[in-house]
mmCIF file of C-alpha atoms and ligand atoms in Angstrom:
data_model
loop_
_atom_site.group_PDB
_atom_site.id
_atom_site.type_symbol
_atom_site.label_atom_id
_atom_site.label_comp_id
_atom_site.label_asym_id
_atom_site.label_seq_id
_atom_site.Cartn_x
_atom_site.Cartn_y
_atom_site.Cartn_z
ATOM 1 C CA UNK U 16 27.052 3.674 -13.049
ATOM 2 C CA UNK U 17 24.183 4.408 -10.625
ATOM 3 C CA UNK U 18 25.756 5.944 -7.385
ATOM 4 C CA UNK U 19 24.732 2.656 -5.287
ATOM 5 C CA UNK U 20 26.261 0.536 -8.059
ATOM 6 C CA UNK U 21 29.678 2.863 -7.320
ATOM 7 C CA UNK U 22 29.246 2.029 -4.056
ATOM 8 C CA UNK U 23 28.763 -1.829 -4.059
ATOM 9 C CA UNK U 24 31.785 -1.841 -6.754
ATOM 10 C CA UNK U 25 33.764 -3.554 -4.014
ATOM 11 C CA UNK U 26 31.382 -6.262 -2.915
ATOM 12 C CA UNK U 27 30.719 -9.755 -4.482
ATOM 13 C CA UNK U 28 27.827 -9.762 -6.459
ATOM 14 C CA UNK U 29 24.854 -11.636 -5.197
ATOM 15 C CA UNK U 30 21.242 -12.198 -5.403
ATOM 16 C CA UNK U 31 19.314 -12.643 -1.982
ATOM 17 C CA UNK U 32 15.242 -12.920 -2.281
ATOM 18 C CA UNK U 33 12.085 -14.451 0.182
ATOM 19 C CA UNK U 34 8.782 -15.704 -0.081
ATOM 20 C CA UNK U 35 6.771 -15.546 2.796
ATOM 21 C CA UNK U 36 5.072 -19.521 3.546
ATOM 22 C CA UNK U 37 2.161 -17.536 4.325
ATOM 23 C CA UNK U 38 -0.345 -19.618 2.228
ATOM 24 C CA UNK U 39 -0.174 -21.429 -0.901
ATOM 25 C CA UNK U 40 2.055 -19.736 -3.768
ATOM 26 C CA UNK U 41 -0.187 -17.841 -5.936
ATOM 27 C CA UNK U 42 0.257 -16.467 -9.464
ATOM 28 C CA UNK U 43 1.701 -13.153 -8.341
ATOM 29 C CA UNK U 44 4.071 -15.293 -6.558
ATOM 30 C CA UNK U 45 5.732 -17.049 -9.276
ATOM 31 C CA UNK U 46 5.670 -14.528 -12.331
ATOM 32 C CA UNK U 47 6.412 -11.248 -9.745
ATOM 33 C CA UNK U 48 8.962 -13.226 -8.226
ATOM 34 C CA UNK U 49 10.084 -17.202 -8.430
ATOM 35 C CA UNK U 50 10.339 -17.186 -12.175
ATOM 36 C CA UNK U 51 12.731 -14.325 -12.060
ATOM 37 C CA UNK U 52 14.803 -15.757 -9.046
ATOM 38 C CA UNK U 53 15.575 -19.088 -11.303
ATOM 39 C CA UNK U 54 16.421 -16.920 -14.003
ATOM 40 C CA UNK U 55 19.367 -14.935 -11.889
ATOM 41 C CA UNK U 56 20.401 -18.559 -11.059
ATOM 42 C CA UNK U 57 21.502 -19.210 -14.315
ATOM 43 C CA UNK U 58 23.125 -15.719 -14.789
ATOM 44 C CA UNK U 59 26.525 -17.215 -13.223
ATOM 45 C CA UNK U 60 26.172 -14.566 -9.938
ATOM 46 C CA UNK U 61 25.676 -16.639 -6.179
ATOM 47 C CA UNK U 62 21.960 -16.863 -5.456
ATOM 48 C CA UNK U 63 20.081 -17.137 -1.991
ATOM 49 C CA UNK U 64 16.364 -18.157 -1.888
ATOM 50 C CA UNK U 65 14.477 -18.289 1.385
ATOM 51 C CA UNK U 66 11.115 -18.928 2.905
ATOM 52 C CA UNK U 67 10.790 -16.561 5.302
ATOM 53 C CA UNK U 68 8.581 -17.842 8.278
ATOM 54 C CA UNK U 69 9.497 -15.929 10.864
ATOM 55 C CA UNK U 70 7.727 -13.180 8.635
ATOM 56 C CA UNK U 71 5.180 -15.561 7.635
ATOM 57 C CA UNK U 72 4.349 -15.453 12.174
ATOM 58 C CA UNK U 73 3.672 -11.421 12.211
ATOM 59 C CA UNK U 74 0.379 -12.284 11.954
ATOM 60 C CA UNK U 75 -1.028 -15.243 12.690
ATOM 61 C CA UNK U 76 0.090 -18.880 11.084
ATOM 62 C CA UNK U 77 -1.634 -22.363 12.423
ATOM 63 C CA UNK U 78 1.831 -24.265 13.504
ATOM 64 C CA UNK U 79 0.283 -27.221 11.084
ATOM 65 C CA UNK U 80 -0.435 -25.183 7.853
ATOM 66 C CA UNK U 81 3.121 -23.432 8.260
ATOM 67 C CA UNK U 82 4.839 -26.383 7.913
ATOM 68 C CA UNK U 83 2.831 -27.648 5.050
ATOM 69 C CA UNK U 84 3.425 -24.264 3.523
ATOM 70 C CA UNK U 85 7.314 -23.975 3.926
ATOM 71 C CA UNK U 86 7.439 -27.348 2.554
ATOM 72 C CA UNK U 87 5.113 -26.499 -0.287
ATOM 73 C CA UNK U 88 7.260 -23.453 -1.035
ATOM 74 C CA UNK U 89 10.243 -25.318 -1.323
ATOM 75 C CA UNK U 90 8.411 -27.899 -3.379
ATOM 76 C CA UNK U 91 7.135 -24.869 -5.693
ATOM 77 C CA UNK U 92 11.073 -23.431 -6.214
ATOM 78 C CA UNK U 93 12.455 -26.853 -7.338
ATOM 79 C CA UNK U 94 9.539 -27.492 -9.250
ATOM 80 C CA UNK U 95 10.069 -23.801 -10.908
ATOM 81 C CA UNK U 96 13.531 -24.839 -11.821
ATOM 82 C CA UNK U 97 15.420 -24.280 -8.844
ATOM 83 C CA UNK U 98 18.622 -26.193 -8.792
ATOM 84 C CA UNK U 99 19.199 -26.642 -4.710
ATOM 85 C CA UNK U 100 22.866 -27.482 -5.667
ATOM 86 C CA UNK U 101 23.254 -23.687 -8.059
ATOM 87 C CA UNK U 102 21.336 -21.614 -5.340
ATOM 88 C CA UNK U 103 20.837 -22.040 -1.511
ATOM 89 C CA UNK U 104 17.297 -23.028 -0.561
ATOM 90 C CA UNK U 105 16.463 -22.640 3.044
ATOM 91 C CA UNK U 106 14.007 -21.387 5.606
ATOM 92 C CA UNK U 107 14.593 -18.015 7.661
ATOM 93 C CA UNK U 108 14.055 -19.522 11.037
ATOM 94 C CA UNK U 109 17.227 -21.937 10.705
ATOM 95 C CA UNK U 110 20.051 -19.193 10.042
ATOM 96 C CA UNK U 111 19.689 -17.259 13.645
ATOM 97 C CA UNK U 112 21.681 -14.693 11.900
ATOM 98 C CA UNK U 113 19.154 -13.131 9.927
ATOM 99 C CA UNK U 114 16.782 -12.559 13.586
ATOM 100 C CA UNK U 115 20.317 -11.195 15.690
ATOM 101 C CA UNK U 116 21.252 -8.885 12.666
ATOM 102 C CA UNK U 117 17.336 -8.224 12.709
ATOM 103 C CA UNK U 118 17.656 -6.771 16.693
ATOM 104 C CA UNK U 119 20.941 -4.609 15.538
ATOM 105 C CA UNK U 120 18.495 -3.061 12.592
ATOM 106 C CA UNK U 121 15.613 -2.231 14.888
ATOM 107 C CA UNK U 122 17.903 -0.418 16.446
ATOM 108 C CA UNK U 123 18.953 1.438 13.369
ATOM 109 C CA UNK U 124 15.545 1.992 11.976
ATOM 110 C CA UNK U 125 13.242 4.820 13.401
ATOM 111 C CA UNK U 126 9.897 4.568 14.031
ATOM 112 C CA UNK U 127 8.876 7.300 11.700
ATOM 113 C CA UNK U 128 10.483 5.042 8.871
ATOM 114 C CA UNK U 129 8.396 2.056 9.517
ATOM 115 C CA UNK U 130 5.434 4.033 10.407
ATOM 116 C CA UNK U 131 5.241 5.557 6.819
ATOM 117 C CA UNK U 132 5.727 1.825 5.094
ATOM 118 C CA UNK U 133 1.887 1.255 2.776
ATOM 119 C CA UNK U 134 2.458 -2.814 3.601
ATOM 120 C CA UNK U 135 2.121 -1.897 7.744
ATOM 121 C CA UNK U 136 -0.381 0.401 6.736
ATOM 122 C CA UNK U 137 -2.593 -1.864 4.551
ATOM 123 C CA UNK U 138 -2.022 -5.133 6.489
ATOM 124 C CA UNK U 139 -2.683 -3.469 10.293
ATOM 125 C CA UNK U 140 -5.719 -1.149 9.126
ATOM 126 C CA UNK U 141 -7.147 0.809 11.303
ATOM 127 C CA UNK U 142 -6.383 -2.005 14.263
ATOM 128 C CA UNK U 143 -2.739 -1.010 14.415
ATOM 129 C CA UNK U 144 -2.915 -1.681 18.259
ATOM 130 C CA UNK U 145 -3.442 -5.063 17.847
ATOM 131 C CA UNK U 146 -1.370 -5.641 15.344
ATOM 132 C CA UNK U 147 1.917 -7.498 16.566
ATOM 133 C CA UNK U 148 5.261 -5.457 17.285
ATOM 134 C CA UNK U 149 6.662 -8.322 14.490
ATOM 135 C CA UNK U 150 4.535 -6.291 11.723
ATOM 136 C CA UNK U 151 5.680 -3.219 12.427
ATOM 137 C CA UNK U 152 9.162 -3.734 12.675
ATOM 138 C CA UNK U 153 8.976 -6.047 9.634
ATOM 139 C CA UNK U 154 10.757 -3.858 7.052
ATOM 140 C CA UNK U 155 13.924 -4.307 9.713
ATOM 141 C CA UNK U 156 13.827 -7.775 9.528
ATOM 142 C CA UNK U 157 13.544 -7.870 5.621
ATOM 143 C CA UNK U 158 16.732 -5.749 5.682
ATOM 144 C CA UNK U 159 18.579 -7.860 7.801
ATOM 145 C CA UNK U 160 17.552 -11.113 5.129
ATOM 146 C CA UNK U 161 19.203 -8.675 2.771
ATOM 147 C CA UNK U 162 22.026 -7.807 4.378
ATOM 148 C CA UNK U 163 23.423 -10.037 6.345
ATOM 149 C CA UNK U 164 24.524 -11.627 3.120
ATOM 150 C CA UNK U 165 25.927 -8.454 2.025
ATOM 151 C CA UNK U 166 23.851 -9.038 -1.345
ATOM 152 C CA UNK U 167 23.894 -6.786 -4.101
ATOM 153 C CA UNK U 168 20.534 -7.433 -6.139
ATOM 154 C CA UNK U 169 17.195 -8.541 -4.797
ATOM 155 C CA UNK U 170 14.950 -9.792 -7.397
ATOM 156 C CA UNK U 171 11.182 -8.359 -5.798
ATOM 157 C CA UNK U 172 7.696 -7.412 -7.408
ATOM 158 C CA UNK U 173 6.544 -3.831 -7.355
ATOM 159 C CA UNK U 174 5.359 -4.293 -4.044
ATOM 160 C CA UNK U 175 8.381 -4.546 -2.384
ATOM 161 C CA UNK U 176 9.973 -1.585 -3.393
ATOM 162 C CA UNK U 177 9.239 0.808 -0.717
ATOM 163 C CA UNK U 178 10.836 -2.144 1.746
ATOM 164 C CA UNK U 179 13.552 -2.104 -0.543
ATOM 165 C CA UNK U 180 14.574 1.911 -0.053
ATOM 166 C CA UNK U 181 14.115 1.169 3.710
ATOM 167 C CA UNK U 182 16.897 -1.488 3.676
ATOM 168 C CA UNK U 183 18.679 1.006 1.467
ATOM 169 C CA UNK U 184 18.600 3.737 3.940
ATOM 170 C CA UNK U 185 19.145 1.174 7.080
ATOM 171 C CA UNK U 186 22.064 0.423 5.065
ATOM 172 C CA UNK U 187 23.440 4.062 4.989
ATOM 173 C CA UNK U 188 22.431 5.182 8.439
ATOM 174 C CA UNK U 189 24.073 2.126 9.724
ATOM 175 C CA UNK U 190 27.525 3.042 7.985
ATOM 176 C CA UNK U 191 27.045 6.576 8.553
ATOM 177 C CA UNK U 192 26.338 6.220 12.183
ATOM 178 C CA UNK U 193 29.671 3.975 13.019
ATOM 179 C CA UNK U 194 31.442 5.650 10.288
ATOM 180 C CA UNK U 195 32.225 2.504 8.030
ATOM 181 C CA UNK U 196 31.647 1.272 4.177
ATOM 182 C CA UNK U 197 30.205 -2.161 5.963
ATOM 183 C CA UNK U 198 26.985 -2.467 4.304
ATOM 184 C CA UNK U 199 25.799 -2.640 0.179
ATOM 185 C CA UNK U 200 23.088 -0.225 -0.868
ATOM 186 C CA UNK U 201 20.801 -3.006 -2.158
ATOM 187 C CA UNK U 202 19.886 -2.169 -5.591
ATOM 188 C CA UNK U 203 15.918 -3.579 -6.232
ATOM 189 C CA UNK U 204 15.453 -5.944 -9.827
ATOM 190 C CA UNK U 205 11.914 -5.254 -10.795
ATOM 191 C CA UNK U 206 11.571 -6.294 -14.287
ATOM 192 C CA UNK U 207 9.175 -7.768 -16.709
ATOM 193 C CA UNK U 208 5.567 -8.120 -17.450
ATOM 194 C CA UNK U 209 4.410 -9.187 -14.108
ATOM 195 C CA UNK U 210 5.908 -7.066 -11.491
ATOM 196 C CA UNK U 211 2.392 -6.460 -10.153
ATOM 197 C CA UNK U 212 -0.345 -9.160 -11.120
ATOM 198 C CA UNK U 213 -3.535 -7.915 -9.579
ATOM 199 C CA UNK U 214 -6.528 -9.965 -8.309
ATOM 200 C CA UNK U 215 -8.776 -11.547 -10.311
ATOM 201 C CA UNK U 216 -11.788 -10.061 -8.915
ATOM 202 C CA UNK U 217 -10.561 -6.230 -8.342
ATOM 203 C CA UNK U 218 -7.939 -4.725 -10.618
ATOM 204 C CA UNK U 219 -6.924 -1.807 -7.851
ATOM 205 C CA UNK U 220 -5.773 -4.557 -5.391
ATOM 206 C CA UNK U 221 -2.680 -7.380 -5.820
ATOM 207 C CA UNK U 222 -3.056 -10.718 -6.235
ATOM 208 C CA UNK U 223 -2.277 -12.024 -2.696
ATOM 209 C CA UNK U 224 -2.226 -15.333 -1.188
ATOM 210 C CA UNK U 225 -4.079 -13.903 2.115
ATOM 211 C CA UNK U 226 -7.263 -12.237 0.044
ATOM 212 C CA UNK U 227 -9.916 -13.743 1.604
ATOM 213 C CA UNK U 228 -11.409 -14.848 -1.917
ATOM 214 C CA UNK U 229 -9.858 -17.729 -3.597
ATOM 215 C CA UNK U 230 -11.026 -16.456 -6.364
ATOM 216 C CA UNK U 231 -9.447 -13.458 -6.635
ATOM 217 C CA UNK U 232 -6.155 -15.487 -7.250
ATOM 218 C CA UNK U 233 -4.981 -18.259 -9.280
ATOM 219 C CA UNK U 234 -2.870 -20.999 -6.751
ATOM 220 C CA UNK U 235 -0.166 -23.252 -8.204
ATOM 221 C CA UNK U 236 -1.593 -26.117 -6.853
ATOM 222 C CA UNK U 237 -5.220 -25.225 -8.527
ATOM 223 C CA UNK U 238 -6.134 -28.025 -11.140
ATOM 224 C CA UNK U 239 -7.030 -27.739 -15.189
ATOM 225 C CA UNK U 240 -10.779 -26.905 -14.021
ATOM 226 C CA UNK U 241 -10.122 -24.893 -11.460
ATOM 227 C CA UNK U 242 -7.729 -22.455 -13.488
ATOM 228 C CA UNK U 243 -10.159 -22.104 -16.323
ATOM 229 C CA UNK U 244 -12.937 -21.356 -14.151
ATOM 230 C CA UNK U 245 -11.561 -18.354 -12.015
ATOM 231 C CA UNK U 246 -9.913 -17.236 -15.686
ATOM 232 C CA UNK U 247 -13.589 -17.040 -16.869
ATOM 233 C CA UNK U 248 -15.154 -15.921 -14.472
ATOM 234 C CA UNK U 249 -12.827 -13.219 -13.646
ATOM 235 C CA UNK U 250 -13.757 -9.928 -13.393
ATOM 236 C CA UNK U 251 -13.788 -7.556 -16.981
ATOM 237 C CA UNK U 252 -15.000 -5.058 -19.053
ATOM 238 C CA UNK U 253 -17.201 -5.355 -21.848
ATOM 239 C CA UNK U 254 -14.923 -4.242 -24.502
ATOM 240 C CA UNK U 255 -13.342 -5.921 -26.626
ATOM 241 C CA UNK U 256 -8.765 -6.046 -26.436
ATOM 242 C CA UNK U 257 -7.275 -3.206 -27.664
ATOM 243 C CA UNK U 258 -4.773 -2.921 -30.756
ATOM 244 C CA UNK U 259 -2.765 -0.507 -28.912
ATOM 245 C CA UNK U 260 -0.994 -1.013 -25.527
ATOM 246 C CA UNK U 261 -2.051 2.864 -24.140
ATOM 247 C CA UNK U 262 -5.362 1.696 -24.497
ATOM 248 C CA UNK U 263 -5.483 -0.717 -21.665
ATOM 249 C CA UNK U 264 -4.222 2.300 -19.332
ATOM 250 C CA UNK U 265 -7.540 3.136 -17.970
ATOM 251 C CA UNK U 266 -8.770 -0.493 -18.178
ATOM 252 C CA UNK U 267 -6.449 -2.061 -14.974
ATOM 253 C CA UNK U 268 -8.755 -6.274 -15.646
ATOM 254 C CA UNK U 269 -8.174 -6.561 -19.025
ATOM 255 C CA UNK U 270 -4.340 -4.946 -18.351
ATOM 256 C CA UNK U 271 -4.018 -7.264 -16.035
ATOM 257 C CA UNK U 272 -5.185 -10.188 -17.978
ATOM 258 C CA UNK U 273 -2.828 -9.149 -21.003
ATOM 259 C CA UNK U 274 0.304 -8.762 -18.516
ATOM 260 C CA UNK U 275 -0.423 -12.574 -17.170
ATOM 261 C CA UNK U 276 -0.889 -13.648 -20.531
ATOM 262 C CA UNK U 277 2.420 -11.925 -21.799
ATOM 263 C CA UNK U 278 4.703 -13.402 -19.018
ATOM 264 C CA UNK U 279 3.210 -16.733 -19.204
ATOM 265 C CA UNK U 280 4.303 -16.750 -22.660
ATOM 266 C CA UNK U 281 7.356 -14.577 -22.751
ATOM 267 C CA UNK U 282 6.312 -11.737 -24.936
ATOM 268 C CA UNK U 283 5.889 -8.781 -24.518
ATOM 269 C CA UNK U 284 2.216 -7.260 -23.525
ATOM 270 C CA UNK U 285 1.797 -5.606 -27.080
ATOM 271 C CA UNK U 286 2.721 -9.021 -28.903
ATOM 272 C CA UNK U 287 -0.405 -10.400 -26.625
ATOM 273 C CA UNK U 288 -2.161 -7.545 -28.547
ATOM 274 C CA UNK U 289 -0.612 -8.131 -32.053
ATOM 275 C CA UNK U 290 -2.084 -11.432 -31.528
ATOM 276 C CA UNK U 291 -5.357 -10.852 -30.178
ATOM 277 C CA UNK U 292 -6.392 -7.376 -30.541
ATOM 278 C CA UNK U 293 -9.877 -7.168 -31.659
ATOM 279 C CA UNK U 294 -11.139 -10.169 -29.651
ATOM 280 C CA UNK U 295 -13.482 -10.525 -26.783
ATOM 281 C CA UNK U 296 -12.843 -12.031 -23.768
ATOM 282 C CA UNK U 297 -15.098 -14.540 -24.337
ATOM 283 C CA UNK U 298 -12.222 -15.713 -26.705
ATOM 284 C CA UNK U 299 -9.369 -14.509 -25.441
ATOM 285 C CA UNK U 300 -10.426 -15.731 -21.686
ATOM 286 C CA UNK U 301 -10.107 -19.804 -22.777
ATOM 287 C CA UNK U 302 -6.441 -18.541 -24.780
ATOM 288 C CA UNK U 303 -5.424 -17.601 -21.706
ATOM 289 C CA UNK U 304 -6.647 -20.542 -19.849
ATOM 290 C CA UNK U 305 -5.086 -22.800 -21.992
ATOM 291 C CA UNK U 306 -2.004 -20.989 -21.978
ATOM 292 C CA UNK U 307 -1.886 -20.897 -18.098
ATOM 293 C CA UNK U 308 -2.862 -24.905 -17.688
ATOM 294 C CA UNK U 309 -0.331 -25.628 -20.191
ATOM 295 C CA UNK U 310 2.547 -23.892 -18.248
ATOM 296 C CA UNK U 311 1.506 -24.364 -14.638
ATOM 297 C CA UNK U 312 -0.068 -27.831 -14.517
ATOM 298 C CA UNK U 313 3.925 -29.561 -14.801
ATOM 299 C CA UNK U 314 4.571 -27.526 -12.086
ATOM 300 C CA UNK U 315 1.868 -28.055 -10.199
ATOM 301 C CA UNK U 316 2.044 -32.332 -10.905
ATOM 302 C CA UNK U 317 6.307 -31.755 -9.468
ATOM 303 C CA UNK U 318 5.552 -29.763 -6.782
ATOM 304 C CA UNK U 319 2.795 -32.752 -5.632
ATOM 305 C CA UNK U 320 5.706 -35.395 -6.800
ATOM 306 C CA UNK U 321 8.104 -33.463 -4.323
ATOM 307 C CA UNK U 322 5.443 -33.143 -1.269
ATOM 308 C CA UNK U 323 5.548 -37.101 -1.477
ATOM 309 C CA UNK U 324 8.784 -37.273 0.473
ATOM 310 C CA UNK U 325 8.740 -33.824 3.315
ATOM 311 C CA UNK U 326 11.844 -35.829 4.461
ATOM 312 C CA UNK U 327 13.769 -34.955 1.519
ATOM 313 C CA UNK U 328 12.846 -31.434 1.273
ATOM 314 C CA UNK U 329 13.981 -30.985 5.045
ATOM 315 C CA UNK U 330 17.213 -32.568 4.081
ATOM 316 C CA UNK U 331 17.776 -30.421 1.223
ATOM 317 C CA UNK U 332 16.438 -26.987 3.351
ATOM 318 C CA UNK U 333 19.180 -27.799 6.192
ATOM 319 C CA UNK U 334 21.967 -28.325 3.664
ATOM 320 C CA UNK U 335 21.465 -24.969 2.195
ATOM 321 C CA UNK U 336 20.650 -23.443 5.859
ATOM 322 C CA UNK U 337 24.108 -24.757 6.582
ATOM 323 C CA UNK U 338 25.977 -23.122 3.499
ATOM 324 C CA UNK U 339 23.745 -19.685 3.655
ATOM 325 C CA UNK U 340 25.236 -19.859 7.732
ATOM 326 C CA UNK U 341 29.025 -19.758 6.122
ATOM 327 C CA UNK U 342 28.397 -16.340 4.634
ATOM 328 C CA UNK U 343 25.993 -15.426 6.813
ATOM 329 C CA UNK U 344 27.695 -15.889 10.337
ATOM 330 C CA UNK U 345 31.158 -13.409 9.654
ATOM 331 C CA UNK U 346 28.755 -10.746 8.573
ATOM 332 C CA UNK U 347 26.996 -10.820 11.590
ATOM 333 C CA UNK U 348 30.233 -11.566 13.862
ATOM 334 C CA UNK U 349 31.818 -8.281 11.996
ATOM 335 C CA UNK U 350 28.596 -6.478 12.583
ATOM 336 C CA UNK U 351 28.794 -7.104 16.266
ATOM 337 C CA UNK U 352 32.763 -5.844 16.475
ATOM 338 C CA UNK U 353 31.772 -2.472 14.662
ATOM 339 C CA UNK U 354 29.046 -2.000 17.004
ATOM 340 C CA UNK U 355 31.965 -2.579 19.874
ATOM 341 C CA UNK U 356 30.235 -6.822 21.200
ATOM 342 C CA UNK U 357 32.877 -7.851 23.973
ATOM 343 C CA UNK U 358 33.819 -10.934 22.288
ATOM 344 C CA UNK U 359 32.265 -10.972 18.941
HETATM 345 N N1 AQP F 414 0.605 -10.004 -7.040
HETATM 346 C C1 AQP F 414 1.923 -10.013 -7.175
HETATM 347 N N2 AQP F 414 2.503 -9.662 -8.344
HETATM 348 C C2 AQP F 414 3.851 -9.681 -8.499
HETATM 349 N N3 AQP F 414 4.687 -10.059 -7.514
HETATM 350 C C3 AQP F 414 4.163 -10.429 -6.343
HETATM 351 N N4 AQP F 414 4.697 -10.839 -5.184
HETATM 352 C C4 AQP F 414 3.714 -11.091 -4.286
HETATM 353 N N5 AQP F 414 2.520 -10.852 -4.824
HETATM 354 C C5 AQP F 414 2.756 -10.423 -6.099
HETATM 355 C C6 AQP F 414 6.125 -10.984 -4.965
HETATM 356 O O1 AQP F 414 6.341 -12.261 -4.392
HETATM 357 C C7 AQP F 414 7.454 -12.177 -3.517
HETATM 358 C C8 AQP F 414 7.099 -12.804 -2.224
HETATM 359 O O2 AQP F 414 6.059 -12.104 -1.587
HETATM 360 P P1 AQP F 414 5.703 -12.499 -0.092
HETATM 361 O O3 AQP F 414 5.026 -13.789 -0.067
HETATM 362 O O4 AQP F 414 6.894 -12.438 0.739
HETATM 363 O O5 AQP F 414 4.812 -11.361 0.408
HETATM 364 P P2 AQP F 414 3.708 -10.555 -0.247
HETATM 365 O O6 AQP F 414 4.286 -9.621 -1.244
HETATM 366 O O7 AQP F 414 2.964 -9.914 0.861
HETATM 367 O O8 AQP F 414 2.843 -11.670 -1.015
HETATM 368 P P3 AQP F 414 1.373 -12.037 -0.757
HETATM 369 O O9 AQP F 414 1.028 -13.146 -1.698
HETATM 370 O O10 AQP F 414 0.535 -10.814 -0.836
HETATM 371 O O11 AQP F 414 1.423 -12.617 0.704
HETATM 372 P P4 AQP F 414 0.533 -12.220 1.923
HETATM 373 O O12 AQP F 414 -0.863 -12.337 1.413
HETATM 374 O O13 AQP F 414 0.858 -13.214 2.981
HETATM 375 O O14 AQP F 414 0.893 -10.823 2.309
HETATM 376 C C9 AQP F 414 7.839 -10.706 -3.403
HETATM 377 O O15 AQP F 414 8.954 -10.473 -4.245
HETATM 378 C C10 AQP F 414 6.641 -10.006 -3.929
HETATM 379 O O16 AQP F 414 6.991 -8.760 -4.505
#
């Protein structure tokens, strides 16, 4: 046993994980991270999804497209395979616990810590004065999603995991400072082929539904055409696949392209090869296309089904704001008694 999983020997097991409604779900989005989070909801453990919009709003969101997004989000996990009556489907904004145990973690968290995070880095740029307080003290927030359910396992993509050791050590300072075993040392699931799916267009950066280039990224609400045409036209070398996995190492497109490819088809990125080592892209580009139509368009055609009735989705997000709240609000209450509340 790791020394964290000593340590969280004495809590319930549970799986907590967001998705900022930030834009529409992209690729990255649901092979990093949805795909996995329906898996853990079949694994038996209590699961807690959530579209985080109140980090969606550190930087800026049109009120409109919000909505539309944290409906579309919610649309995208049921048509994933969420079951809204295994896990608990809700947006951040509607279980105030997450933003009061939020305040008590800024509080925790030092300036240093967030200062040194790559995501405030590469999102505020050299403009860090402009950038809202929210984005800097995001990483306090996230910890506060994560903790205030007391969860033990957060299903993330690689990007995450620096966020990850920062709820980790918010985690310890808090039960160092007030000299308790109240908080779980979070452990991080990053697994698979598609912990990091990079853009289309540049193999250094991630596929992200804020690049400015829609064609750096492959949407879930993209059609048949629109699929095959980033696939082909996106960015490669001239060689042709490799037999051997250690030969895509200094190659990050076509790595990237064999990685979507594997965990679109559950295998593993060197049974992609065993399969079509030897080609060109010219062939193995329309494979892939084919491959990705064939799994995303269903999912695409439910989540469009779903966004037919918003009414229902609301209904469905405030029933599992309500039962996240029952775990949710004695954490917090507790919280506020170890930190010495009058009338917590
Ligand atoms: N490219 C990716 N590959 C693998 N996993 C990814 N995730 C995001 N992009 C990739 C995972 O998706 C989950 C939700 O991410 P998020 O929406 O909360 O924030 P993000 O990581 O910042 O995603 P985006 O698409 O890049 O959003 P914007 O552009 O708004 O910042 C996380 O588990 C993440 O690891």
């Amino acid at each position: 046993m790791t020394d964290a999983a000593t340590a969280n020997a004495a809590f319930t097991p549970r799986v907590f994980s967001g998705i900022q409604p930030s834009g529409g779900l992209t690729l990255g989005n649901y092979l990093g991270a949805m795909k996995r989070f329906v898996e853990m909801q079949e694994t038996g453990i209590e699961t807690l999804y959530c579209m985080v919009d109140l980090h969606a709003i550190t930087v800026w969101q049109d009120p409109a497209a919000l909505t539309r997004n944290t409906r579309e989000l919610a649309a995208g996990f049921i048509a994933a395979g969420l079951d809204p009556a295994k896990s608990m489907l809700f947006n951040q904004s509607q279980v105030p616990e997450h933003a009061q145990l939020g305040w008590i973690f800024n509080c925790v968290a030092r300036m240093g810590w967030m200062g040194r995070m790559t995501q405030w880095k590469d999102k505020a740029g050299k403009h860090s004065e402009n950038a809202s307080l929210g984005l800097f003290g995001y990483p306090a927030l996230m910890a506060a999603d994560i903790l205030v359910y007391h969860t033990t396992q957060v299903p993330v993509g690689e990007d995450q995991k620096q966020h990850l050791e920062l709820t980790r050590d918010i985690a310890a300072k808090f039960n160092h400072d007030y000299g308790v075993e109240f908080f779980p040392i979070t452990e991080p699931v990053i697994e698979g082929a598609a912990t990091r799916v990079m853009s289309l267009r540049d193999g250094s950066k991630k596929m992200s539904k804020s690049d400015p280039s829609d064609m750096s990224r492959i949407n879930m609400t993209d059609d048949a055409d629109a699929i095959a045409k980033k696939i082909r036209k996106a960015r490669t070398d001239p060689d042709p696949l490799p037999e051997a996995l250690k030969d895509l190492d200094d190659r990050p497109e076509a790595r990237n392209l064999v990685n979507i490819y594997a965990a679109l088809a559950e295998i593993t990125p060197q049974a992609v090869l065993d399969e079509h080592g030897g080609a060109q892209f010219g062939a193995f580009k329309p494979a892939l296309a084919e491959l990705a139509v064939d799994k995303l368009g269903p999912i695409s055609a439910e989540m469009s089904r779903l966004m037919d009735d918003p009414a229902e989705i609301d209904r469905m997000l405030a029933d599992g704001a309500a039962r996240a709240r029952t775990i949710a609000a004695p954490i917090l209450k507790k919280t506020y008694e170890i930190v010495g509340m009058v009338g917590a």
